Coordinates of C-alpha atoms in Angstrom, one line a residue:
M509 CA 9.6 31.5 28.2
V510 CA 11.9 29.2 26.3
L511 CA 11.1 27.0 24.3
S512 CA 12.5 23.2 25.1
A513 CA 11.8 19.6 25.6
R514 CA 14.8 19.0 27.7
K515 CA 14.0 19.0 31.7
N516 CA 17.3 21.2 32.2
V517 CA 17.5 24.8 30.0
Y518 CA 20.3 27.0 30.6
N519 CA 18.5 30.1 32.0
Y520 CA 19.3 33.3 29.8
D521 CA 19.1 36.3 31.0
I522 CA 17.8 39.3 28.5
K523 CA 17.6 42.7 29.4
M524 CA 15.9 45.5 27.8
N525 CA 16.2 48.8 29.2
H526 CA 19.0 47.4 31.2
K527 CA 16.2 45.2 33.2
S528 CA 16.2 41.5 33.0
I529 CA 12.9 39.6 31.6
V530 CA 11.5 37.3 34.2
K531 CA 10.9 34.1 32.1
A532 CA 7.2 33.1 32.3
G533 CA 6.7 29.1 32.5
S534 CA 3.1 29.4 30.2
I535 CA 1.8 32.1 28.2
R536 CA -2.0 32.1 26.4
F537 CA -2.2 33.0 23.2
L538 CA -5.4 33.1 21.4
G539 CA -7.4 31.3 24.3
V540 CA -4.5 28.7 24.4
F541 CA -2.0 27.8 27.4
I542 CA 1.5 27.8 26.1
D543 CA 4.3 26.1 28.4
S544 CA 8.2 25.8 28.3
R545 CA 8.1 21.9 27.4
L546 CA 5.4 22.1 24.7
S547 CA 2.8 19.8 27.0
W548 CA 0.1 21.4 27.4
S549 CA -0.5 20.2 30.8
D550 CA -1.8 23.7 32.0
H551 CA -4.0 24.2 28.8
V552 CA -6.2 20.7 30.1
S553 CA -5.7 22.0 34.1
Y554 CA -7.8 25.1 32.4
I555 CA -10.0 23.4 30.7
S556 CA -10.6 20.7 33.1
S557 CA -11.6 23.5 35.7
Q558 CA -14.3 25.8 33.5
M559 CA -15.9 22.5 32.5
A560 CA -16.3 21.5 36.1
K561 CA -18.4 24.9 36.4
G562 CA -20.2 23.3 33.5
V563 CA -20.7 19.8 35.4
G564 CA -21.4 21.5 38.7
V565 CA -24.5 23.3 36.8
L566 CA -26.0 19.8 35.2
S567 CA -25.8 18.7 38.3
R568 CA -28.1 20.9 40.1
L569 CA -30.3 20.8 37.2
K570 CA -31.0 17.1 36.7
Y571 CA -33.8 16.7 38.2
I572 CA -35.4 19.6 37.4
L573 CA -35.2 20.4 33.7
P574 CA -36.2 17.5 30.8
R575 CA -33.4 15.8 29.0
N576 CA -33.2 18.0 25.8
I577 CA -32.4 21.4 27.8
M578 CA -30.1 19.5 29.6
R579 CA -28.6 19.1 26.1
M580 CA -28.1 22.4 25.0
I581 CA -26.7 23.4 28.5
Y582 CA -24.0 21.5 27.7
M583 CA -23.2 22.2 24.2
S584 CA -23.2 25.7 25.8
L585 CA -20.9 25.3 29.0
V586 CA -18.8 22.5 28.4
Q587 CA -18.5 21.3 24.9
P588 CA -16.6 24.2 23.9
Y589 CA -13.8 23.4 25.5
L590 CA -13.5 20.6 23.7
T591 CA -14.3 21.9 20.3
Y592 CA -12.0 24.8 20.3
C593 CA -7.7 24.4 19.1
P594 CA -8.6 20.1 20.0
T595 CA -5.5 19.2 17.5
V596 CA -3.1 21.3 19.5
W597 CA -3.5 20.1 22.7
S598 CA -4.6 16.5 22.4
G599 CA -1.3 14.7 22.9
A600 CA -1.3 16.2 26.4
G601 CA -3.5 13.3 27.7
K602 CA -7.3 12.4 28.9
V603 CA -10.2 15.0 29.5
D604 CA -12.1 12.4 32.0
I605 CA -14.1 15.0 33.1
Q606 CA -16.7 14.7 30.0
K607 CA -17.5 11.8 30.7
R608 CA -19.1 13.1 34.3
A609 CA -21.3 15.9 32.0
I610 CA -22.9 12.9 30.1
R611 CA -23.7 11.0 32.9
A612 CA -25.2 14.0 34.5
I613 CA -27.6 14.1 31.5
V614 CA -29.3 11.7 31.6
M615 CA -29.1 10.8 35.6
A616 CA -27.0 7.9 34.6
Y617 CA -24.9 5.6 37.4
F618 CA -21.6 7.7 38.2
R619 CA -19.7 4.1 36.5
A620 CA -22.6 3.3 34.1
S621 CA -20.8 2.9 30.6
T622 CA -20.9 6.2 28.7
S623 CA -20.6 5.1 25.0
P624 CA -24.2 4.2 24.7
I625 CA -25.0 7.9 26.0
Y626 CA -22.8 9.3 24.2
A627 CA -24.8 7.7 20.8
Q628 CA -28.0 8.3 22.3
L629 CA -27.1 11.9 23.0
N630 CA -25.7 12.1 19.8
I631 CA -22.2 13.8 20.8
L632 CA -19.2 13.1 19.8
K633 CA -16.3 11.8 22.8
L634 CA -13.7 14.3 23.4
S635 CA -11.4 11.2 21.1
D636 CA -13.9 11.8 17.6
I637 CA -13.8 15.3 18.3
I638 CA -10.0 15.5 18.0
S639 CA -10.5 13.4 15.1
L640 CA -13.3 15.3 13.1
S641 CA -10.6 18.1 13.9
T642 CA -8.1 16.3 12.6
G643 CA -9.6 15.1 9.7
V644 CA -11.0 18.6 8.7
S645 CA -7.9 20.3 8.7
T646 CA -6.5 17.6 6.5
F647 CA -9.4 18.1 3.8
K648 CA -8.6 21.5 3.9
C649 CA -5.0 21.1 3.3
Q650 CA -5.6 18.1 0.7
S651 CA -7.9 20.2 -1.1
S652 CA -5.6 24.1 -1.2
I653 CA -8.1 25.7 0.8
L654 CA -4.9 26.7 3.5
P655 CA -2.4 28.9 2.7
P656 CA 0.0 27.8 0.0
K657 CA 2.8 26.8 2.7
F658 CA 0.6 24.1 3.7
N659 CA 0.7 22.2 0.1
T660 CA 3.7 19.8 0.7
F661 CA 2.9 19.0 4.4
Y662 CA 1.2 15.9 2.7
R663 CA 2.5 13.3 0.1
L664 CA 0.6 10.4 -1.9
N665 CA 2.9 7.6 -2.2
H666 CA 2.7 7.3 -5.8
S667 CA 4.6 10.6 -5.6
V668 CA 7.3 8.2 -4.0
H669 CA 7.3 5.5 -6.7
H670 CA 5.0 5.0 -9.9
H671 CA 4.3 1.3 -8.8
N672 CA 0.5 0.8 -9.2
T673 CA -0.6 -0.6 -5.7
R674 CA -3.8 -0.5 -3.5
H675 CA -2.6 1.9 -1.3
A676 CA -0.8 4.1 -3.9
E677 CA -3.5 7.2 -3.5
D678 CA -2.9 7.0 0.6
I679 CA -0.9 10.0 2.3
R680 CA 2.7 8.6 3.0
I681 CA 3.8 8.0 6.2
C682 CA 7.0 9.1 7.8
T683 CA 9.4 6.2 8.9
I684 CA 10.0 8.1 11.9
N685 CA 8.9 5.8 15.2
S686 CA 9.4 7.9 18.4
S687 CA 6.3 8.4 21.1
H688 CA 7.2 12.4 20.0
Y689 CA 6.3 11.9 16.5
K690 CA 2.8 9.3 17.0
R691 CA 1.2 12.3 19.4
S692 CA 1.9 15.1 16.7
L693 CA -0.8 16.1 13.9
K694 CA 0.8 14.9 10.9
Y695 CA 1.0 11.5 11.7
R696 CA -2.4 11.1 13.5
S697 CA -4.1 12.4 10.6
T698 CA -2.2 10.2 8.1
Q699 CA -3.7 7.6 10.5
L700 CA -7.0 8.8 10.4
C701 CA -7.3 9.3 6.8
N702 CA -6.0 6.3 5.4
N703 CA -7.9 4.4 7.4
S704 CA -11.4 6.2 6.4
P705 CA -13.7 4.5 4.0
P706 CA -13.9 5.2 0.7
D707 CA -16.7 7.4 0.5
L708 CA -14.9 10.2 3.4
K709 CA -12.2 10.1 0.5
S710 CA -14.8 11.4 -2.0
C711 CA -15.7 14.2 -0.3
S712 CA -15.8 16.9 -2.8
T713 CA -16.8 19.6 -0.4
I714 CA -16.0 20.3 3.4
Y715 CA -19.4 20.9 4.6
L716 CA -19.9 17.0 2.8
F717 CA -16.6 15.7 4.3
R718 CA -17.6 16.9 8.0
K719 CA -21.5 15.7 7.4
H720 CA -20.1 11.9 7.0
I721 CA -16.8 11.4 9.0
T722 CA -19.7 12.4 12.4
K723 CA -21.7 9.8 11.1
Y724 CA -18.7 7.7 10.7
L725 CA -17.7 8.2 14.3
N726 CA -20.9 8.7 15.7
R727 CA -21.6 4.6 13.9
L728 CA -18.4 3.5 16.1
Y729 CA -20.3 4.3 19.0

């Protein structure tokens, strides 16, 4: 597989033992489908098809089981696909099938607003699951929990200038203005951390950070 963002890629002929190696359009690595253009569309299609099976189960059981059991089934059959490596494939686009699952739990109308349902069931939207995962990754990086190579992944504003400004402790945002960069983990995590409330920035452990950011995201519904 040749990784490139271009539409027309040179057709390399790689041989092993005098036999050409067939070029693959996508591969599965550690449970994530990686395609040649890094669009993650194959992975989104895969998890959507898997979650559809869970939605089918919820739709059949919604008239039989109580709501708390339906939520447990959702957390077992649907949620794991959303919480596995969301920071990697989050730039691929929307996964609307989560709303169908949420509506099935409470037997809501198929066009009903889902924000009150998320708050009622204490379940995060996909966008907030991505924000949670991104925030945890940023906290680990700033707390030197990750390997040393990531210690310089973020730079604070006070490391660039010595002016006593109100944003001196914020993470510095690169001046690259492109849609591809704005979908990257570094840009999204920087925006999330700089716009987060002070109690999140002052958390001392990853347990407290995860707890506070989950409450913060739930309050937005």
